[in-house]
Coordinates of C-alpha atoms in Angstrom, one line a residue:
X1 CA 23.4 21.8 -12.4
X2 CA 20.1 23.5 -13.0
X3 CA 17.2 22.1 -11.0
X4 CA 14.1 20.8 -12.8
X5 CA 11.0 22.5 -11.3
X6 CA 8.0 21.4 -13.2
X7 CA 6.2 20.0 -16.2
X8 CA 2.8 20.3 -17.8
X9 CA 2.8 16.9 -19.5
X10 CA 0.4 14.4 -17.9
X11 CA 1.2 10.7 -17.1
X12 CA -0.6 8.2 -19.3
X13 CA -1.9 6.3 -16.3
X14 CA -2.5 6.7 -12.6
X15 CA 0.5 6.5 -10.3
X16 CA 1.4 6.5 -6.7
X17 CA 4.8 7.4 -5.2
X18 CA 6.3 6.4 -1.9
X19 CA 8.2 9.5 -0.8
X20 CA 10.9 9.2 1.8
X21 CA 11.2 12.7 3.5
X22 CA 13.9 11.4 5.9
X23 CA 15.1 8.4 3.8
X24 CA 15.6 5.2 5.8
X25 CA 16.1 7.0 9.1
X26 CA 13.9 5.5 11.8
X27 CA 13.4 5.6 15.6
X28 CA 12.9 1.8 15.8
X29 CA 15.2 -1.1 15.0
X30 CA 12.7 -3.8 13.9
X31 CA 14.4 -7.1 13.2
X32 CA 12.7 -7.7 9.9
X33 CA 12.9 -4.1 8.5
X34 CA 14.0 -4.2 4.9
X35 CA 14.4 -0.5 4.5
X36 CA 16.8 0.4 7.4
X37 CA 19.8 -1.0 5.4
X38 CA 19.1 1.5 2.6
X39 CA 20.9 4.1 4.7
X40 CA 24.1 2.5 3.4
X41 CA 23.3 3.9 -0.1
X42 CA 24.0 7.4 1.2
X43 CA 27.2 8.8 2.9
X44 CA 27.4 8.8 6.7
X45 CA 27.0 12.3 8.1
X46 CA 25.0 13.6 5.2
X47 CA 21.5 15.0 5.9
X48 CA 18.8 12.5 5.3
X49 CA 16.0 15.1 5.2
X50 CA 14.6 16.2 1.9
X51 CA 15.5 19.9 1.5
X52 CA 12.7 22.4 0.9
X53 CA 13.6 23.3 -2.7
X54 CA 13.6 19.6 -3.7
X55 CA 10.4 19.1 -1.7
X56 CA 8.6 21.9 -3.6
X57 CA 10.0 20.7 -6.9
X58 CA 8.6 17.2 -6.2
X59 CA 5.2 18.5 -5.1
X60 CA 4.8 20.7 -8.1
X61 CA 5.8 18.0 -10.6
X62 CA 3.6 15.4 -8.9
X63 CA 0.6 17.6 -9.3
X64 CA 1.5 18.6 -12.8
X65 CA 2.1 15.1 -14.0
X66 CA -1.0 13.5 -12.4
X67 CA -3.7 12.7 -14.9
X68 CA -6.7 13.3 -12.6
X69 CA -8.1 16.1 -10.5
X70 CA -7.6 14.1 -7.2
X71 CA -3.9 13.8 -6.4
X72 CA -2.7 11.6 -3.6
X73 CA 0.6 11.9 -1.8
X74 CA 2.1 9.0 0.2
X75 CA 4.8 9.8 2.9
X76 CA 6.8 6.8 3.9
X77 CA 10.1 5.9 5.6
X78 CA 12.0 5.0 7.6
X79 CA 9.7 7.0 9.9
X80 CA 8.3 10.1 8.2
X81 CA 7.2 11.8 11.4
X82 CA 10.9 12.2 12.3
X83 CA 10.9 15.1 9.8
X84 CA 8.7 17.0 12.3
X85 CA 5.2 18.5 12.4
X86 CA 6.4 21.8 11.0
X87 CA 7.9 20.0 8.0
X88 CA 4.5 18.5 7.3
X89 CA 2.8 21.9 7.8
X90 CA 5.1 23.1 5.1
X91 CA 4.2 20.2 2.9
X92 CA 0.5 21.2 3.1
X93 CA 1.4 24.8 2.5
X94 CA 3.3 23.9 -0.7
X95 CA 0.5 21.7 -1.9
X96 CA -2.0 24.6 -1.5
X97 CA 0.4 26.9 -3.3
X98 CA 0.6 24.7 -6.3
X99 CA -2.9 23.1 -6.4
X100 CA -4.7 24.1 -9.5
X101 CA -8.3 25.3 -9.3
X102 CA -10.7 22.3 -9.0
X103 CA -8.1 19.9 -7.8
X104 CA -8.2 17.9 -4.6
X105 CA -5.1 16.9 -2.7
X106 CA -5.0 13.9 -0.3
X107 CA -2.2 12.7 2.0
X108 CA -1.3 9.4 3.6
X109 CA 1.4 8.8 6.2
X110 CA 2.8 5.3 7.0
X111 CA 4.0 5.4 10.6
X112 CA 5.1 3.2 13.6
X113 CA 3.1 5.6 15.8
X114 CA 5.9 6.3 18.3
X115 CA 5.8 10.1 17.8
X116 CA 2.1 10.6 17.1
X117 CA 0.6 12.7 19.8
X118 CA -2.3 15.2 20.2
X119 CA -0.6 17.8 18.1
X120 CA 0.0 15.4 15.2
X121 CA -3.6 14.1 15.4
X122 CA -5.1 17.6 15.3
X123 CA -3.0 18.3 12.3
X124 CA -4.0 15.0 10.6
X125 CA -7.6 15.7 11.3
X126 CA -7.6 19.3 10.2
X127 CA -5.8 18.5 7.0
X128 CA -7.7 15.3 6.2
X129 CA -4.7 12.9 6.3
X130 CA -5.1 9.2 6.6
X131 CA -2.6 7.1 8.5
X132 CA -1.3 3.5 8.1
X133 CA -0.2 2.3 11.5
X134 CA 2.2 -0.7 11.8
X135 CA 0.9 -3.2 14.5
X136 CA 1.7 -6.9 14.6
X137 CA -1.0 -8.0 17.0
X138 CA -1.0 -8.3 20.9
X139 CA 2.0 -7.1 22.8
X140 CA 4.0 -10.3 23.0
X141 CA 3.6 -10.9 19.2
X142 CA 4.2 -7.3 18.2
X143 CA 7.2 -6.8 20.5
X144 CA 8.9 -10.0 19.3
X145 CA 10.4 -8.2 16.3
X146 CA 9.3 -4.5 16.6
X147 CA 11.4 -2.8 19.2
X148 CA 13.7 0.1 19.8
X149 CA 17.5 0.0 19.1
X150 CA 18.1 -1.0 22.7
X151 CA 15.4 -3.7 22.7
X152 CA 12.6 -1.9 24.4
X153 CA 8.9 -2.6 23.8
X154 CA 7.0 -0.4 21.3
X155 CA 3.5 -1.9 21.6
X156 CA 2.2 0.6 24.2
X157 CA 3.2 3.6 22.1
X158 CA 1.6 2.1 19.0
X159 CA -1.6 1.5 20.8
X160 CA -1.6 5.0 22.2
X161 CA -1.2 6.4 18.7
X162 CA -4.1 4.3 17.5
X163 CA -6.4 5.5 20.3
X164 CA -5.4 9.1 19.6
X165 CA -6.1 8.8 15.9
X166 CA -9.5 7.3 16.6
X167 CA -10.3 10.0 19.1
X168 CA -9.6 12.6 16.4
X169 CA -11.5 10.7 13.7
X170 CA -8.4 10.2 11.6
X171 CA -8.8 7.3 9.1
X172 CA -6.4 4.7 10.3
X173 CA -5.5 1.4 8.5
X174 CA -3.8 -1.3 10.5
X175 CA -0.8 -2.9 8.7
X176 CA 0.3 -6.2 10.3
X177 CA 3.5 -8.0 9.2
X178 CA 2.8 -11.7 9.4
X179 CA 5.9 -13.7 10.4
X180 CA 6.9 -17.1 11.7
X181 CA 5.6 -16.2 15.1
X182 CA 2.2 -14.5 14.8
X183 CA 1.2 -16.7 11.8
X184 CA 0.6 -19.5 14.3
X185 CA -2.2 -17.4 16.0
X186 CA -4.6 -16.2 13.2
X187 CA -7.7 -16.0 15.4
X188 CA -5.9 -14.4 18.3
X189 CA -4.4 -11.7 16.0
X190 CA -7.7 -11.1 14.2
X191 CA -9.8 -10.9 17.3
X192 CA -7.3 -8.5 18.9
X193 CA -7.7 -6.1 16.0
X194 CA -11.5 -6.6 16.1
X195 CA -11.7 -5.9 19.8
X196 CA -9.7 -2.7 19.5
X197 CA -12.2 -1.5 16.9
X198 CA -10.1 -1.7 13.8
X199 CA -12.1 -1.2 10.6
X200 CA -9.4 -2.0 8.0
X201 CA -6.7 -4.7 8.2
X202 CA -3.8 -5.3 5.8
X203 CA -1.7 -8.4 6.3
X204 CA 1.8 -8.3 4.9
X205 CA 3.8 -11.6 4.7
X206 CA 7.4 -11.5 5.8
X207 CA 9.7 -13.1 3.2
X208 CA 13.4 -12.6 3.8
X209 CA 15.5 -14.4 1.2
X210 CA 18.8 -15.6 2.5
X211 CA 20.4 -14.1 -0.6
X212 CA 19.8 -10.7 1.1
X213 CA 22.7 -11.6 3.5
X214 CA 23.0 -11.2 7.2
X215 CA 19.9 -13.2 8.0
X216 CA 19.4 -16.0 10.5
X217 CA 19.7 -19.5 8.9
X218 CA 16.4 -21.4 8.4
X219 CA 15.7 -24.6 10.2
X220 CA 13.7 -26.4 7.5
X221 CA 15.9 -25.9 4.4
X222 CA 13.8 -23.1 3.0
X223 CA 15.6 -20.3 1.1
X224 CA 14.4 -17.7 3.6
X225 CA 15.2 -16.7 7.2
X226 CA 13.7 -18.5 10.1
X227 CA 11.5 -15.5 11.0
X228 CA 9.9 -15.5 7.5
X229 CA 6.4 -16.8 7.3
X230 CA 6.2 -20.4 6.0
X231 CA 4.2 -20.6 2.8
X232 CA 1.8 -23.3 3.9
X233 CA 1.2 -21.5 7.2
X234 CA 0.5 -18.3 5.4
X235 CA -2.3 -20.0 3.5
X236 CA -3.7 -21.4 6.8
X237 CA -3.5 -18.0 8.4
X238 CA -5.4 -16.3 5.6
X239 CA -8.1 -19.0 5.4
X240 CA -8.7 -18.9 9.2
X241 CA -9.2 -15.1 9.0
X242 CA -11.4 -15.3 6.0
X243 CA -13.6 -17.9 7.6
X244 CA -14.0 -15.9 10.7
X245 CA -14.6 -12.7 8.8
X246 CA -17.2 -14.4 6.5
X247 CA -19.1 -15.8 9.5
X248 CA -19.3 -12.7 11.6
X249 CA -17.8 -9.5 10.2
X250 CA -19.0 -8.8 6.6
X251 CA -19.7 -5.1 6.5
X252 CA -18.0 -4.5 9.8
X253 CA -14.3 -5.0 9.0
X254 CA -12.5 -4.6 5.7
X255 CA -9.7 -7.1 5.1
X256 CA -7.4 -5.9 2.3
X257 CA -6.7 -9.3 0.7
X258 CA -10.4 -10.3 0.8
X259 CA -11.3 -7.1 -1.0
X260 CA -8.7 -8.0 -3.7
X261 CA -10.6 -11.4 -4.0
X262 CA -13.8 -9.4 -4.4
X263 CA -12.3 -7.2 -7.1
X264 CA -11.1 -10.2 -9.1
X265 CA -14.6 -11.8 -8.8
X266 CA -16.2 -8.6 -10.1
X267 CA -13.8 -8.2 -12.9
X268 CA -12.2 -5.1 -11.5
X269 CA -8.5 -4.4 -11.7
X270 CA -6.6 -5.1 -8.4
X271 CA -6.0 -2.1 -6.1
X272 CA -3.0 -3.9 -4.4
X273 CA 0.1 -3.7 -6.6
X274 CA 1.3 -7.2 -5.8
X275 CA -1.7 -8.8 -7.4
X276 CA -1.8 -6.7 -10.6
X277 CA -0.8 -8.2 -13.9
X278 CA 1.9 -5.6 -14.2
X279 CA 3.6 -3.4 -11.7
X280 CA 5.8 -0.3 -11.6
X281 CA 3.1 2.2 -10.8
X282 CA 4.4 2.7 -7.2
X283 CA 8.0 4.0 -7.4
X284 CA 10.0 5.5 -4.7
X285 CA 11.6 9.0 -4.3
X286 CA 14.4 9.1 -1.7
X287 CA 15.2 12.2 0.3
X288 CA 17.8 13.4 -2.2
X289 CA 15.5 13.0 -5.2
X290 CA 16.7 9.6 -6.3
X291 CA 13.9 7.7 -8.1
X292 CA 13.7 3.9 -7.7
X293 CA 11.5 1.4 -9.4
X294 CA 9.8 0.1 -6.3
X295 CA 10.0 0.2 -2.5
X296 CA 11.4 -3.3 -2.5
X297 CA 14.0 -2.6 -5.2
X298 CA 15.8 0.4 -3.8
X299 CA 19.3 -0.5 -5.1
X300 CA 21.7 0.9 -7.7
X301 CA 20.4 -1.5 -10.3
X302 CA 16.9 -0.1 -10.0
X303 CA 17.8 3.6 -9.7
X304 CA 16.1 5.2 -12.7
X305 CA 17.4 8.8 -12.2
X306 CA 17.1 11.8 -10.0
X307 CA 14.5 14.5 -9.7
X308 CA 17.0 17.3 -9.8
X309 CA 18.2 16.3 -13.3
X310 CA 15.1 14.6 -14.8
X311 CA 11.4 15.7 -14.7
X312 CA 9.2 13.4 -12.7
X313 CA 7.0 12.6 -15.7
X314 CA 10.1 11.4 -17.6
X315 CA 11.1 9.2 -14.7
X316 CA 7.6 7.7 -14.4
X317 CA 7.5 6.9 -18.1
X318 CA 11.2 6.0 -18.4
X319 CA 11.8 2.9 -20.6
X320 CA 13.6 1.2 -17.6
X321 CA 10.5 1.8 -15.4
X322 CA 8.2 0.4 -18.0
X323 CA 10.4 -2.6 -18.5
X324 CA 10.4 -3.2 -14.8
X325 CA 6.6 -3.2 -14.7
X326 CA 6.2 -5.4 -17.8
X327 CA 8.7 -8.0 -16.5
X328 CA 6.2 -9.1 -13.9
X329 CA 3.9 -10.7 -16.5
X330 CA 6.6 -11.5 -19.1
X331 CA 8.6 -13.6 -16.6
X332 CA 5.6 -15.4 -15.2
X333 CA 6.3 -19.2 -15.1
X334 CA 4.0 -21.5 -17.1
X335 CA 2.9 -23.1 -13.9
X336 CA 1.4 -19.7 -12.9
X337 CA -0.1 -19.1 -16.4
X338 CA -2.0 -22.3 -16.2
X339 CA -3.2 -21.8 -12.6
X340 CA -7.0 -21.5 -12.0
X341 CA -6.5 -18.6 -9.6
X342 CA -4.2 -16.6 -11.8
X343 CA -6.6 -13.7 -12.0
X344 CA -6.4 -13.3 -8.2
X345 CA -2.6 -13.5 -7.9
X346 CA -0.7 -12.9 -11.1
X347 CA 2.3 -14.4 -9.5
X348 CA 2.4 -12.1 -6.5
X349 CA 5.2 -9.6 -5.7
X350 CA 8.3 -10.0 -7.9
X351 CA 10.5 -9.8 -4.8
X352 CA 9.1 -13.1 -3.6
X353 CA 9.7 -15.1 -6.8
X354 CA 12.6 -16.9 -5.5
X355 CA 11.8 -20.6 -5.9
X356 CA 11.3 -22.9 -8.9
X357 CA 8.0 -24.3 -10.2
X358 CA 7.4 -28.1 -10.0
X359 CA 8.6 -28.4 -13.6
X360 CA 11.9 -26.7 -12.6
X361 CA 11.2 -23.3 -14.2
X362 CA 12.5 -20.5 -12.0
X363 CA 10.5 -17.5 -10.9
X364 CA 7.7 -19.1 -8.8
X365 CA 6.5 -17.1 -5.8
X366 CA 7.8 -18.5 -2.5
X367 CA 4.3 -18.0 -1.1
X368 CA 2.6 -19.8 -4.0
X369 CA 1.3 -22.7 -1.9
X370 CA -0.3 -20.4 0.7
X371 CA -1.8 -18.1 -1.8
X372 CA -3.2 -20.9 -3.9
X373 CA -4.9 -22.5 -0.8
X374 CA -6.4 -19.1 0.2
X375 CA -7.6 -18.1 -3.2
X376 CA -9.0 -21.5 -4.0
X377 CA -11.0 -21.3 -0.7
X378 CA -12.3 -17.8 -1.6
X379 CA -13.2 -18.6 -5.2
X380 CA -16.9 -19.6 -4.5
X381 CA -17.3 -16.3 -2.5
X382 CA -15.9 -14.3 -5.5
X383 CA -18.2 -16.1 -7.9
X384 CA -21.2 -15.5 -5.7
X385 CA -20.3 -11.8 -5.6
X386 CA -20.1 -11.8 -9.4
X387 CA -23.6 -13.4 -9.8
X388 CA -25.1 -11.0 -7.3
X389 CA -23.5 -8.0 -9.1
X390 CA -24.9 -9.1 -12.4
X391 CA -28.3 -9.7 -11.0
X392 CA -28.4 -6.2 -9.3
X393 CA -27.2 -4.6 -12.5
X394 CA -29.8 -6.4 -14.6
X395 CA -32.6 -5.4 -12.1
X396 CA -31.4 -1.8 -12.1
X397 CA -31.4 -1.6 -15.9
X398 CA -34.9 -3.1 -16.0
X399 CA -36.2 -0.3 -13.7
X400 CA -34.4 2.4 -15.7
X401 CA -36.9 4.3 -17.8
X402 CA -35.9 4.6 -21.5
X403 CA -35.7 8.2 -22.6
X404 CA -34.6 8.9 -26.1
X405 CA -31.9 11.5 -26.3
X406 CA -29.5 12.7 -28.9
X407 CA -25.9 12.0 -27.8
X408 CA -23.7 15.1 -27.7
X409 CA -20.0 14.8 -28.7
X410 CA -17.8 14.6 -25.6
X411 CA -20.8 14.4 -23.3
X412 CA -20.2 12.7 -19.9
X413 CA -22.9 10.1 -20.5
X414 CA -20.9 8.8 -23.5
X415 CA -17.9 8.0 -21.4
X416 CA -17.7 4.9 -19.2
X417 CA -17.6 5.7 -15.5
X418 CA -14.2 5.0 -14.0
X419 CA -13.8 2.2 -11.6
X420 CA -12.8 3.5 -8.2
X421 CA -10.7 1.4 -5.9
X422 CA -11.3 1.5 -2.1
X423 CA -7.9 3.1 -1.6
X424 CA -8.4 5.7 -4.4
X425 CA -9.3 9.3 -3.5
X426 CA -13.1 9.6 -3.4
X427 CA -14.5 11.1 -6.6
X428 CA -16.8 13.3 -4.6
X429 CA -13.7 15.5 -3.9
X430 CA -13.8 15.2 -0.1
X431 CA -10.1 14.5 0.1
X432 CA -10.7 11.2 1.8
X433 CA -10.1 7.8 0.5
X434 CA -13.2 6.2 -1.2
X435 CA -13.4 3.5 1.5
X436 CA -13.7 6.2 4.2
X437 CA -16.3 8.3 2.3
X438 CA -18.9 7.5 -0.4
X439 CA -18.2 3.7 -0.6
X440 CA -20.2 3.3 2.5
X441 CA -23.2 5.3 1.4

């Protein structure tokens, strides 16, 4: 079958793709990992490394399809560093080969940090990569679920990776999975990250539906495993962190979910997909070119096609992919539609909509109680930001001298400036994320 190698048609909207260069292969065996079982989708003994011809086809089509001059690549797993440093050097070489004049390429790698050493950090620094590092708090909390296949600790290696990345000035986001254990220690977890100098924190709630199979039975009758974060405790955890951040760390530490609160207050679209009104803009490409609707829906039902047979632009804009994204708002329960924090949540991630609303309608987010508590607590903060923003805008306009000019067709000043999210590539063209560049100026 002839391989598809490129397209010149642009996507109608911004998109991000989680690419799995080694599929679900990983050097850890974390108890709560939702992606390790995806190995079962592919035959045993087959290579789980994306071949170079497919890699080049993907890179070419991603650049061609992207609507803007700043194109971001996201390398996920499994553990993407298992593909090797030379593989990533080849990725950068292919990106340079196919980068049009005036374009900027950025790269992000999500890693457990085990293989990150001086050589990796030099490469990340030289090529302006950013890294998302998985770390669940102090050693005892981190190692409870994050360990090797034979049960050994991984905290020391993750901390070593963090220190190396900092030494080489590689932008590093901390991603912490909040589970039934560390959710009981919000201040301890937050202060641990603060003391190690972390500047950006993302907290990811662990929700393991029993319907997924093979999970430990709950002790409280909830439809999730016993290591999943309880909904009420999730709200308490977020509120405790918000209160401590608000009291001491504004401008020092960026907390992802607090920034989403700020975006809602300012009337900006959410940067984090789980809080957007619609989803479907962050699909997955597996090592063999299979295209899936979402990282949490890598299954036969949500396989849209394969990059070897269908151009990337057609997969991104496929009716099945659009239907998947629209379903998030179309299936929102009435209980959510009437909620006073709807603009901050939009029902959360579809994967967590596993319980029924108080009126019996299905499709309520398991974490609803926790999110509602947190967003209600943050509402005054968001409203204050909105008032302050309007005041600053009004003052700036009052200071702006009025200069009559004749508008020119297509002139830049006739177009509204795009709103840049903190995780978007910086519009200055540096290759770094906005949060690590001009946002702080």
